[in-house]
Tab-separated table of C-alpha atoms and ligand atoms in Angstrom:
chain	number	residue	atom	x	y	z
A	1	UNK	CA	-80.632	-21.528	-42.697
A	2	UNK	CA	-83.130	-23.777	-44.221
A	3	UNK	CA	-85.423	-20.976	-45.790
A	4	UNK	CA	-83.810	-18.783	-48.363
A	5	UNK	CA	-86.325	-17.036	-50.066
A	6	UNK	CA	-83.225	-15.305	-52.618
A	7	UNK	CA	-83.290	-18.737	-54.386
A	8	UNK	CA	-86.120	-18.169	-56.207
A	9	UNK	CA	-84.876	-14.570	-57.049
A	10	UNK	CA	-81.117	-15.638	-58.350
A	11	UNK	CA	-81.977	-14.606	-62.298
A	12	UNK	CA	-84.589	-13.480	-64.388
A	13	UNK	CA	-85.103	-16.930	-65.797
A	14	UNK	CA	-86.122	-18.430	-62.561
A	15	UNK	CA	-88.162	-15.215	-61.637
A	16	UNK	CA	-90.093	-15.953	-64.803
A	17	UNK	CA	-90.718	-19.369	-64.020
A	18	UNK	CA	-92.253	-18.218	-60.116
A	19	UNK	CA	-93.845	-14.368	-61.023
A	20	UNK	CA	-97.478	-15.269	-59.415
A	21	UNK	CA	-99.541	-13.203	-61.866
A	22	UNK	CA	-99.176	-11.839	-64.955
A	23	UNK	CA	-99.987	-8.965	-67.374
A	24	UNK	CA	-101.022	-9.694	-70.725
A	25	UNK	CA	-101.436	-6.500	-73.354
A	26	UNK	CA	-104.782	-8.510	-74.425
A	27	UNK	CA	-106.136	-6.903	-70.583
A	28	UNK	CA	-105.734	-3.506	-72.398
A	29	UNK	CA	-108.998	-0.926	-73.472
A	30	UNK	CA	-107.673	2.800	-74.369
A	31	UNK	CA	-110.243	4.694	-73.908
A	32	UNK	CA	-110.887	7.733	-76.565
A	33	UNK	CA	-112.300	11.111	-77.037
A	34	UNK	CA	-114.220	12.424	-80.055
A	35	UNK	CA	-115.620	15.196	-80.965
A	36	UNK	CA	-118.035	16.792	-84.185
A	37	UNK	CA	-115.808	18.028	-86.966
A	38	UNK	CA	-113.119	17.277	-89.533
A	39	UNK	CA	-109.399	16.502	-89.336
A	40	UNK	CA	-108.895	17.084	-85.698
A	41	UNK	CA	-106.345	15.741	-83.571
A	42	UNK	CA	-105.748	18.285	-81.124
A	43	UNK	CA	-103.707	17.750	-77.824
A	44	UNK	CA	-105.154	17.402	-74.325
A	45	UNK	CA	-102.635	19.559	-72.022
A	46	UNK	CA	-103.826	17.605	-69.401
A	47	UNK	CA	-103.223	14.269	-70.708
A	48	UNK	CA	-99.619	14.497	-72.427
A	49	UNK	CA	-100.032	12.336	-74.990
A	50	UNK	CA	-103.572	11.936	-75.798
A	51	UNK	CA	-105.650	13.640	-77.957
A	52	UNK	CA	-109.401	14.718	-79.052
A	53	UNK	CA	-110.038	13.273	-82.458
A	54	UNK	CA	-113.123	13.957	-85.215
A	55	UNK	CA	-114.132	10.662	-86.683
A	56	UNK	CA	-111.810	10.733	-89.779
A	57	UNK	CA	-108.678	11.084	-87.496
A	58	UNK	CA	-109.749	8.643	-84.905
A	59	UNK	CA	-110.316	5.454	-87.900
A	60	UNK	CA	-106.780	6.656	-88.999
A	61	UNK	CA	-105.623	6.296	-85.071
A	62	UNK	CA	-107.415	3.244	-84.508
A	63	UNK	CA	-105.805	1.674	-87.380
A	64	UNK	CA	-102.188	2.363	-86.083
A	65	UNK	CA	-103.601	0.807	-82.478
A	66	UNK	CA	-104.706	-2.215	-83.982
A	67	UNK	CA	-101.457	-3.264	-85.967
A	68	UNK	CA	-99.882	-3.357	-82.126
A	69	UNK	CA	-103.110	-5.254	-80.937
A	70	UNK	CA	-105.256	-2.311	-79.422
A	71	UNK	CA	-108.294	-4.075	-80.400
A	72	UNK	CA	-110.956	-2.587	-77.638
A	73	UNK	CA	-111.375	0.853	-77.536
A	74	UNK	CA	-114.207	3.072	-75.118
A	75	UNK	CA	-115.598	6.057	-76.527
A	76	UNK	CA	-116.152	9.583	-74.729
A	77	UNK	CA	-118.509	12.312	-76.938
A	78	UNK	CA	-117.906	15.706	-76.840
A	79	UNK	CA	-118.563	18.894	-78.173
A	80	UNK	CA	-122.686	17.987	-78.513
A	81	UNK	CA	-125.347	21.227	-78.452
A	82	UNK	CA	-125.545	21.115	-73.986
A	83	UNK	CA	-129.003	21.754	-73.120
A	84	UNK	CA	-131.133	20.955	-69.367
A	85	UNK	CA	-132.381	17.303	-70.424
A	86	UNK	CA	-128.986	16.639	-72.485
A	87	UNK	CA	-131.148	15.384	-75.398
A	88	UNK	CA	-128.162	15.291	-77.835
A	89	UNK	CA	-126.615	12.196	-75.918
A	90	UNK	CA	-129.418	9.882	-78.137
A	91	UNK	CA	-129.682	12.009	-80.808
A	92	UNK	CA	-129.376	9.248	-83.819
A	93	UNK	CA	-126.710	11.372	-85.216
A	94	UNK	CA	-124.297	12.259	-82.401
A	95	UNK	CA	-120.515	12.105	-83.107
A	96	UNK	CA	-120.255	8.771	-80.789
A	97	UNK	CA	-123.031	7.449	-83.728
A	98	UNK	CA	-121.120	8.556	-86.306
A	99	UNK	CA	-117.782	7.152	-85.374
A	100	UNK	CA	-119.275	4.044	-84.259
A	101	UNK	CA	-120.481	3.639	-88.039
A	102	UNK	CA	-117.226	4.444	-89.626
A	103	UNK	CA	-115.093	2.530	-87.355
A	104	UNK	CA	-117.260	-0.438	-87.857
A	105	UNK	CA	-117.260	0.056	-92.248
A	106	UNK	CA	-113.549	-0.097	-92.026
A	107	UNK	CA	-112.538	-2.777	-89.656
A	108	UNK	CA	-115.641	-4.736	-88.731
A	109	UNK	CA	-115.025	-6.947	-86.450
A	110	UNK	CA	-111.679	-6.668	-85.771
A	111	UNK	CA	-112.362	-3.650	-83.558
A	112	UNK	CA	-114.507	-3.900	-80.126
A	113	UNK	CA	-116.038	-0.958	-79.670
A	114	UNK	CA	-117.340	-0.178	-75.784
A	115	UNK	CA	-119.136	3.349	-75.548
A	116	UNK	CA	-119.309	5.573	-72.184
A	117	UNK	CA	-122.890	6.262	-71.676
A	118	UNK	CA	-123.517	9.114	-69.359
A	119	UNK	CA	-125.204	12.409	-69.829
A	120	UNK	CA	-123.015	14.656	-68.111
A	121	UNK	CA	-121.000	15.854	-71.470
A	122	UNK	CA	-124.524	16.528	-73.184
A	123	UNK	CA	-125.849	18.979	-70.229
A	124	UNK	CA	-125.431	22.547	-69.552
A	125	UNK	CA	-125.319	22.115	-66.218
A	126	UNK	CA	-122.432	19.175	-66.269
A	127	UNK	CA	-124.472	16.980	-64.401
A	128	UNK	CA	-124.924	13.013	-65.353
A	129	UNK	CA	-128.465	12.955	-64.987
A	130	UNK	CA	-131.612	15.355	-65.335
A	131	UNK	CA	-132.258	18.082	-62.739
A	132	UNK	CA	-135.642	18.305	-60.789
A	133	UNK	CA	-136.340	20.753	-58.038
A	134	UNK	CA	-132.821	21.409	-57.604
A	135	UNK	CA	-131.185	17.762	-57.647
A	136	UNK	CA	-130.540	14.884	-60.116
A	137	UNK	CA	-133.564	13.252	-60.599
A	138	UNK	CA	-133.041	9.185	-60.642
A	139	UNK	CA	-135.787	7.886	-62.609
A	140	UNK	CA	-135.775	10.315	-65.598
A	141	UNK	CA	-132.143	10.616	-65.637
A	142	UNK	CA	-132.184	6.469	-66.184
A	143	UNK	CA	-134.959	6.786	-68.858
A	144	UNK	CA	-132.465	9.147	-70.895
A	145	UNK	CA	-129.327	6.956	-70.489
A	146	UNK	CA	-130.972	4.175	-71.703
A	147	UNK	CA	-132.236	5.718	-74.626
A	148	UNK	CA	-128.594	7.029	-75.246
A	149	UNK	CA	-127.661	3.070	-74.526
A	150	UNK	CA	-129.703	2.055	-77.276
A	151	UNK	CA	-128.553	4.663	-80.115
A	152	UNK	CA	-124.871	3.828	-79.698
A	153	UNK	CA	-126.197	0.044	-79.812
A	154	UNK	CA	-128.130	0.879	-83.037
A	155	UNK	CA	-125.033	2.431	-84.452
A	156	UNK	CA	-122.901	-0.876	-83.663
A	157	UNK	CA	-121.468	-0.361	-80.475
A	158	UNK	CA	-120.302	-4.473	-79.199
A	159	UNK	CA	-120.791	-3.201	-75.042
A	160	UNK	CA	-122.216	0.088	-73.490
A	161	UNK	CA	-121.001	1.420	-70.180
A	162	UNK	CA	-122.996	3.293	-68.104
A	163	UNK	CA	-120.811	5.935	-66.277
A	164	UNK	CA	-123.392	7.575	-64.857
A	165	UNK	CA	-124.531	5.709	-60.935
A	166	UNK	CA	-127.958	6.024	-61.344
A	167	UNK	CA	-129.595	3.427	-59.078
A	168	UNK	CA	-131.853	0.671	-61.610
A	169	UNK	CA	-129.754	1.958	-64.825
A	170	UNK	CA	-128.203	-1.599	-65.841
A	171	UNK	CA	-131.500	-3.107	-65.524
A	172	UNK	CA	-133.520	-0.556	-67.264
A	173	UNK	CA	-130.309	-0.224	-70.391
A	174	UNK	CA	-130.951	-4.223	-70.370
A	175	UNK	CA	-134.476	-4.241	-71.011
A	176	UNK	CA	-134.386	-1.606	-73.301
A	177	UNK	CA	-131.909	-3.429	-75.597
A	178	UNK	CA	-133.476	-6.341	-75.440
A	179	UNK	CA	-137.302	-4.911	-76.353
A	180	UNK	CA	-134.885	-3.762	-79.634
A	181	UNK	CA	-133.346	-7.027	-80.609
A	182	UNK	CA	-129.917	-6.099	-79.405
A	183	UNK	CA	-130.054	-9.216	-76.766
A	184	UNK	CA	-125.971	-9.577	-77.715
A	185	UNK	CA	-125.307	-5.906	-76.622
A	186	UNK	CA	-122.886	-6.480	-73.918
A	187	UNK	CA	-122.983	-3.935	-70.437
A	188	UNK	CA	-119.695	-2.780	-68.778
A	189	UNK	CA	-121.274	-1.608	-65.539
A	190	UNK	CA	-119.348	1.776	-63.641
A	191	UNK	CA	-120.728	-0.061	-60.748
A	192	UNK	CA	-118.425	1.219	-58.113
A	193	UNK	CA	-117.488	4.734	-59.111
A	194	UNK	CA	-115.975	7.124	-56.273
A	195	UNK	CA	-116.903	10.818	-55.975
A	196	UNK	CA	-113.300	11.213	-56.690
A	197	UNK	CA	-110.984	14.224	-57.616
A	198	UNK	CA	-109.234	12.163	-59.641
A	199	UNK	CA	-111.300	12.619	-62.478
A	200	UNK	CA	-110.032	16.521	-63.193
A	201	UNK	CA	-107.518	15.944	-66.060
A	202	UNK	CA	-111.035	14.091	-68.011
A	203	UNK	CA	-113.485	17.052	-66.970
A	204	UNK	CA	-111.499	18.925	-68.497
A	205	UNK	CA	-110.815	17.045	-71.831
A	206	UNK	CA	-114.950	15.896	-72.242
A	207	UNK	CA	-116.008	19.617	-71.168
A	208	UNK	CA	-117.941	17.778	-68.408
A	209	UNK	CA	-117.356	19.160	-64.708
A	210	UNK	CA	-120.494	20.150	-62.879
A	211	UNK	CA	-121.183	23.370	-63.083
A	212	UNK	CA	-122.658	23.477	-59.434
A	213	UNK	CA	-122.529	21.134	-56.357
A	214	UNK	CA	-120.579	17.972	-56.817
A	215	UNK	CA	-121.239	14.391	-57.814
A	216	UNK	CA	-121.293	12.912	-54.322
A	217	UNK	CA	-125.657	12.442	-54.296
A	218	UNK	CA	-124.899	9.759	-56.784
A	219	UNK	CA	-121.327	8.835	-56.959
A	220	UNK	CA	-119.998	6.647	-54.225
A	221	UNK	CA	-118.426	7.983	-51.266
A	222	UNK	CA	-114.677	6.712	-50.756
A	223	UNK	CA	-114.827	5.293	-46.885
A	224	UNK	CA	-117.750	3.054	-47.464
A	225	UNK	CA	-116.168	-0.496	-48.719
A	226	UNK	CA	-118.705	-2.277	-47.486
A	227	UNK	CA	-121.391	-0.576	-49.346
A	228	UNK	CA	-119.564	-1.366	-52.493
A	229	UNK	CA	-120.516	-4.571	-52.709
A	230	UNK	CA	-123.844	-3.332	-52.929
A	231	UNK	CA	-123.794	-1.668	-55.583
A	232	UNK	CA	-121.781	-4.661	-57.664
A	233	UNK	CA	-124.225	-6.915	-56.168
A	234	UNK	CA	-127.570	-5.193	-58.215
A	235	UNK	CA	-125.653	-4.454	-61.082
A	236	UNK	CA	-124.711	-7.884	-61.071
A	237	UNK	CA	-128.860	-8.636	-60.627
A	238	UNK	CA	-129.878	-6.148	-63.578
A	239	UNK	CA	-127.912	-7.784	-66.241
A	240	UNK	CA	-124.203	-6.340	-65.877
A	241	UNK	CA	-121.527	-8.468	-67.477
A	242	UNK	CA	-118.604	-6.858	-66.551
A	243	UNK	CA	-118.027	-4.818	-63.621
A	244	UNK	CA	-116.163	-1.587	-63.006
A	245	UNK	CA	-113.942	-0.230	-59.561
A	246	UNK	CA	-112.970	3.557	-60.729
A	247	UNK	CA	-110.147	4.755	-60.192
A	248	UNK	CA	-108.108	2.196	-59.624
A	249	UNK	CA	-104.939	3.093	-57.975
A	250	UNK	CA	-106.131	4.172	-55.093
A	251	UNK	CA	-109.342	1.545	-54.709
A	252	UNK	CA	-106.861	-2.009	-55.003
A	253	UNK	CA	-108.268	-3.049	-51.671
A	254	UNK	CA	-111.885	-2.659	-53.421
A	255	UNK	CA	-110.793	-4.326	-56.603
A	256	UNK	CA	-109.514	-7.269	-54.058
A	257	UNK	CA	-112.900	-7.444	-52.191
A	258	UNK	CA	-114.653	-7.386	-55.148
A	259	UNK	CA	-113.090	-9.832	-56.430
A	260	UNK	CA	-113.852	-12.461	-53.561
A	261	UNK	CA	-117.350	-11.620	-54.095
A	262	UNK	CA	-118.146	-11.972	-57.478
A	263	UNK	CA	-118.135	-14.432	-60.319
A	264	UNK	CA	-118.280	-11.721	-62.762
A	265	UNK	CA	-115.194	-10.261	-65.510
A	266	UNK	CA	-113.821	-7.561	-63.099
A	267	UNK	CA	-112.756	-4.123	-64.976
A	268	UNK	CA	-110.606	-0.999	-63.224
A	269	UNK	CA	-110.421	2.772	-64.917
A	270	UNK	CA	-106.810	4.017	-64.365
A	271	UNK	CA	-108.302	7.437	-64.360
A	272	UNK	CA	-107.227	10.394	-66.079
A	273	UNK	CA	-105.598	12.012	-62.218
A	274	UNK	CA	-103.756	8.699	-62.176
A	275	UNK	CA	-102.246	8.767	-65.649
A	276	UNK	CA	-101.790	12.741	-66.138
A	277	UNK	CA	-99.542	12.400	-62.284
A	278	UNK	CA	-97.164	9.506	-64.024
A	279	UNK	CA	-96.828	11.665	-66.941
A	280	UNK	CA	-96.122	15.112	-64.916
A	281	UNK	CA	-93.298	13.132	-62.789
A	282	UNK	CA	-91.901	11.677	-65.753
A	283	UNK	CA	-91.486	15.239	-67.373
A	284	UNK	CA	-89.996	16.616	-64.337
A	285	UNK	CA	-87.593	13.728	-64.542
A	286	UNK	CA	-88.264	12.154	-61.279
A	287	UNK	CA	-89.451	8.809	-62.490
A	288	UNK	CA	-88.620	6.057	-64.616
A	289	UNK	CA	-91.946	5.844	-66.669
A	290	UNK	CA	-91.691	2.427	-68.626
A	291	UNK	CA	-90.977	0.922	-65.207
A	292	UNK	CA	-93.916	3.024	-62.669
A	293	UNK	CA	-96.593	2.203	-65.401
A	294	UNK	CA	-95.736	-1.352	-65.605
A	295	UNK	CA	-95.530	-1.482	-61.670
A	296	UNK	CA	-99.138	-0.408	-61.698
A	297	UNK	CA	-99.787	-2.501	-64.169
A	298	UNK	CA	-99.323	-5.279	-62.077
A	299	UNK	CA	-101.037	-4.122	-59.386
A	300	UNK	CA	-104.280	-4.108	-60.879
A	301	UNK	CA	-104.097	-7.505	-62.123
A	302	UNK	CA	-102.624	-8.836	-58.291
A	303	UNK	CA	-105.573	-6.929	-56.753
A	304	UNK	CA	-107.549	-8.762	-59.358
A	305	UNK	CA	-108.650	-7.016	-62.682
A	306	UNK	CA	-108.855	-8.930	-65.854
A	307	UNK	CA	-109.483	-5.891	-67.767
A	308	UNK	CA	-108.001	-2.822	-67.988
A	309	UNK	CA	-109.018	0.369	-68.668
A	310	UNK	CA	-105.952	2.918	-69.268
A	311	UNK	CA	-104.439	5.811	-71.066
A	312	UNK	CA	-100.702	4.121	-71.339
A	313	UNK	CA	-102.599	1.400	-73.118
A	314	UNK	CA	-100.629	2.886	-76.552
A	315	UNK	CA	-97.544	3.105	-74.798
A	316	UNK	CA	-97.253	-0.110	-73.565
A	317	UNK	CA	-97.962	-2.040	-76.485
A	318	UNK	CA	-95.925	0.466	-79.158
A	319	UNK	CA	-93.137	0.528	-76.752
A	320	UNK	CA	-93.337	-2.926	-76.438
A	321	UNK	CA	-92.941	-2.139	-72.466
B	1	LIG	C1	-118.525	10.569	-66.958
B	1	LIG	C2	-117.187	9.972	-66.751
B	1	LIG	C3	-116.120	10.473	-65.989
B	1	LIG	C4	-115.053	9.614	-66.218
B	1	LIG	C5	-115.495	8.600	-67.052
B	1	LIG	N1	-116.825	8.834	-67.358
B	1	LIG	C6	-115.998	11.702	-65.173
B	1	LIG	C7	-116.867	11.961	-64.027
B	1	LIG	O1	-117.625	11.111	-63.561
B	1	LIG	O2	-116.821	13.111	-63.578
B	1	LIG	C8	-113.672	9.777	-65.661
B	1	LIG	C9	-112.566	9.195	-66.494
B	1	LIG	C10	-111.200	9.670	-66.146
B	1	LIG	O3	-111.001	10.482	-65.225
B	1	LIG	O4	-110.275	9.206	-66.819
B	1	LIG	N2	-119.486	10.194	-66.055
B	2	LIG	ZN1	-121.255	11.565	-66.176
């Protein structure tokens, strides 16, 4: 036999030397929610092991995630005043503001701080844009989000990341910052986000699901791949610097095309369905966790993710996994 692939398999050593690709902790953003108050850190039952924090907590949080090098962080708002036009999303003084501000006093730039920009926490209908005659308006909705863009920019925020699929948003965010001297703002674009129902654990822990219809008029529908490269492709043409496949697990094959097509930093959001189904097989005892979250892992980064967006993030790196 002249071909043995086993060779290259006989120990770890040589399996070092041949692995293909590679995960680096440095790929890592743990994503965060916050919410208005004082000396809260209360559990998501969701999301074993992640929790909503009030600004005080999360710099205390923060701090432990930076001495094991979580240095990029994305924060999720809740617990704003929900009204129709979800106004309090660029309020100056929202709790996203306000955390922004501390974080940035006590660590400066040691911490990279990447905001979620979407309305759909901040309206009482759950909705990520502004309703007209019975559907989310495009235009209006964009207007808003890019005001909201802009406050979290104002507050110190490095990169903003529109959540929301609104067609024209990146462009209209970029402007926007720019008329305002924030030229250096960076823009994480959601650019191909699923209608997907593995977003339930998060709905529940941002206080966000729609409380009519579903997301599908602007989120992307799940046998399209083609179309997908649409939507990178103008987010790519409005300004986007990074862009987004979410979820991830089930999308690889999108991450992979995506990745053939563009020159651009590509980002995947191992969604909260994703995470919270790890964690409820490795409480029943039917997985090995260390080893399934590292196996995923990997298969962002072979599909071809740089970055990664992930709730184990604190795991991985405390754990040393
Ligand atoms: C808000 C938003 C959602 C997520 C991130 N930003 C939920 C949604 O679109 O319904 C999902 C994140 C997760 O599930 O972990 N637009
Ligand atoms: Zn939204």
């Amino acid at each position: 036999m002249i071909h043995r692939p086993r060779r290259l398999r006989k120990n770890s050593i040589i399996r070092e030397l041949t692995a293909e690709v590679r995960f680096h902790k440095d790929m890592l953003i743990y994503p965060y929610f916050i919410e208005k108050g004082e000396n809260i850190t209360s559990p998501i039952s969701s999301m074993p092991g992640i929790h909503h924090f009030s600004p005080d907590t999360l710099v205390k949080d923060v701090e432990k995630g930076l001495k094991n090098g979580i240095n990029k962080i994305l924060l999720f708002g809740s617990g704003e005043e929900k009204t129709a036009e979800g106004k309090s999303a660029y309020q100056k003084d929202t709790v996203v503001a306000e955390a922004i501000t501390l974080l940035k006093k006590n660590f400066k730039d040691d911490i990279y701080i990447i905001t979620d920009v979407c309305l759909c926490a901040y309206t009482d209908h759950g909705h990520c844009g502004i309703i007209q005659d019975g559907h989310v308006h495009n235009d209006s909705s964009v207007e808003a989000i890019a005001k909201m863009a802009l406050t979290h920019a104002e507050a110190g925020a490095d990169m903003v990341a529109p959540s929301d699929m609104m067609d024209g948003r990146v462009g209209v965010i970029r402007d926007l910052l720019d008329d305002n001297h924030f030229e250096d703002t960076a823009i994480m674009s959601y650019s191909i986000k699923f209608a997907s129902s593995y977003y339930g654990p998060f709905r529940e822990a941002a206080d966000s699901a729609p409380q009519f219809g579903d997301r599908k008029s602007y989120q992307m529908d799940y046998r399209n791949p083609n179309e997908t490269l649409k939507e990178a492709w103008l987010d790519e043409e409005e300004g986007a610097d990074i862009l987004m496949v979410k979820p991830a697990l089930a999308y690889l094959d999108i991450i992979n095309r995506l990745r053939a097509n563009t020159s651009l930093p590509i980002a995947c959001y191992n969604v909260s369905g994703e995470y919270s189904m790890v964690k409820a097989a490795v409480e029943k005892g039917w997985i090995d966790e260390r080893a399934v979250v590292m196996e995923n892992m990997h298969a962002f980064v072979r599909a071809g993710a740089g970055l990664i967006i992930t709730y184990h993030a604190r795991d991985i790196v405390e754990k040393e996994w």
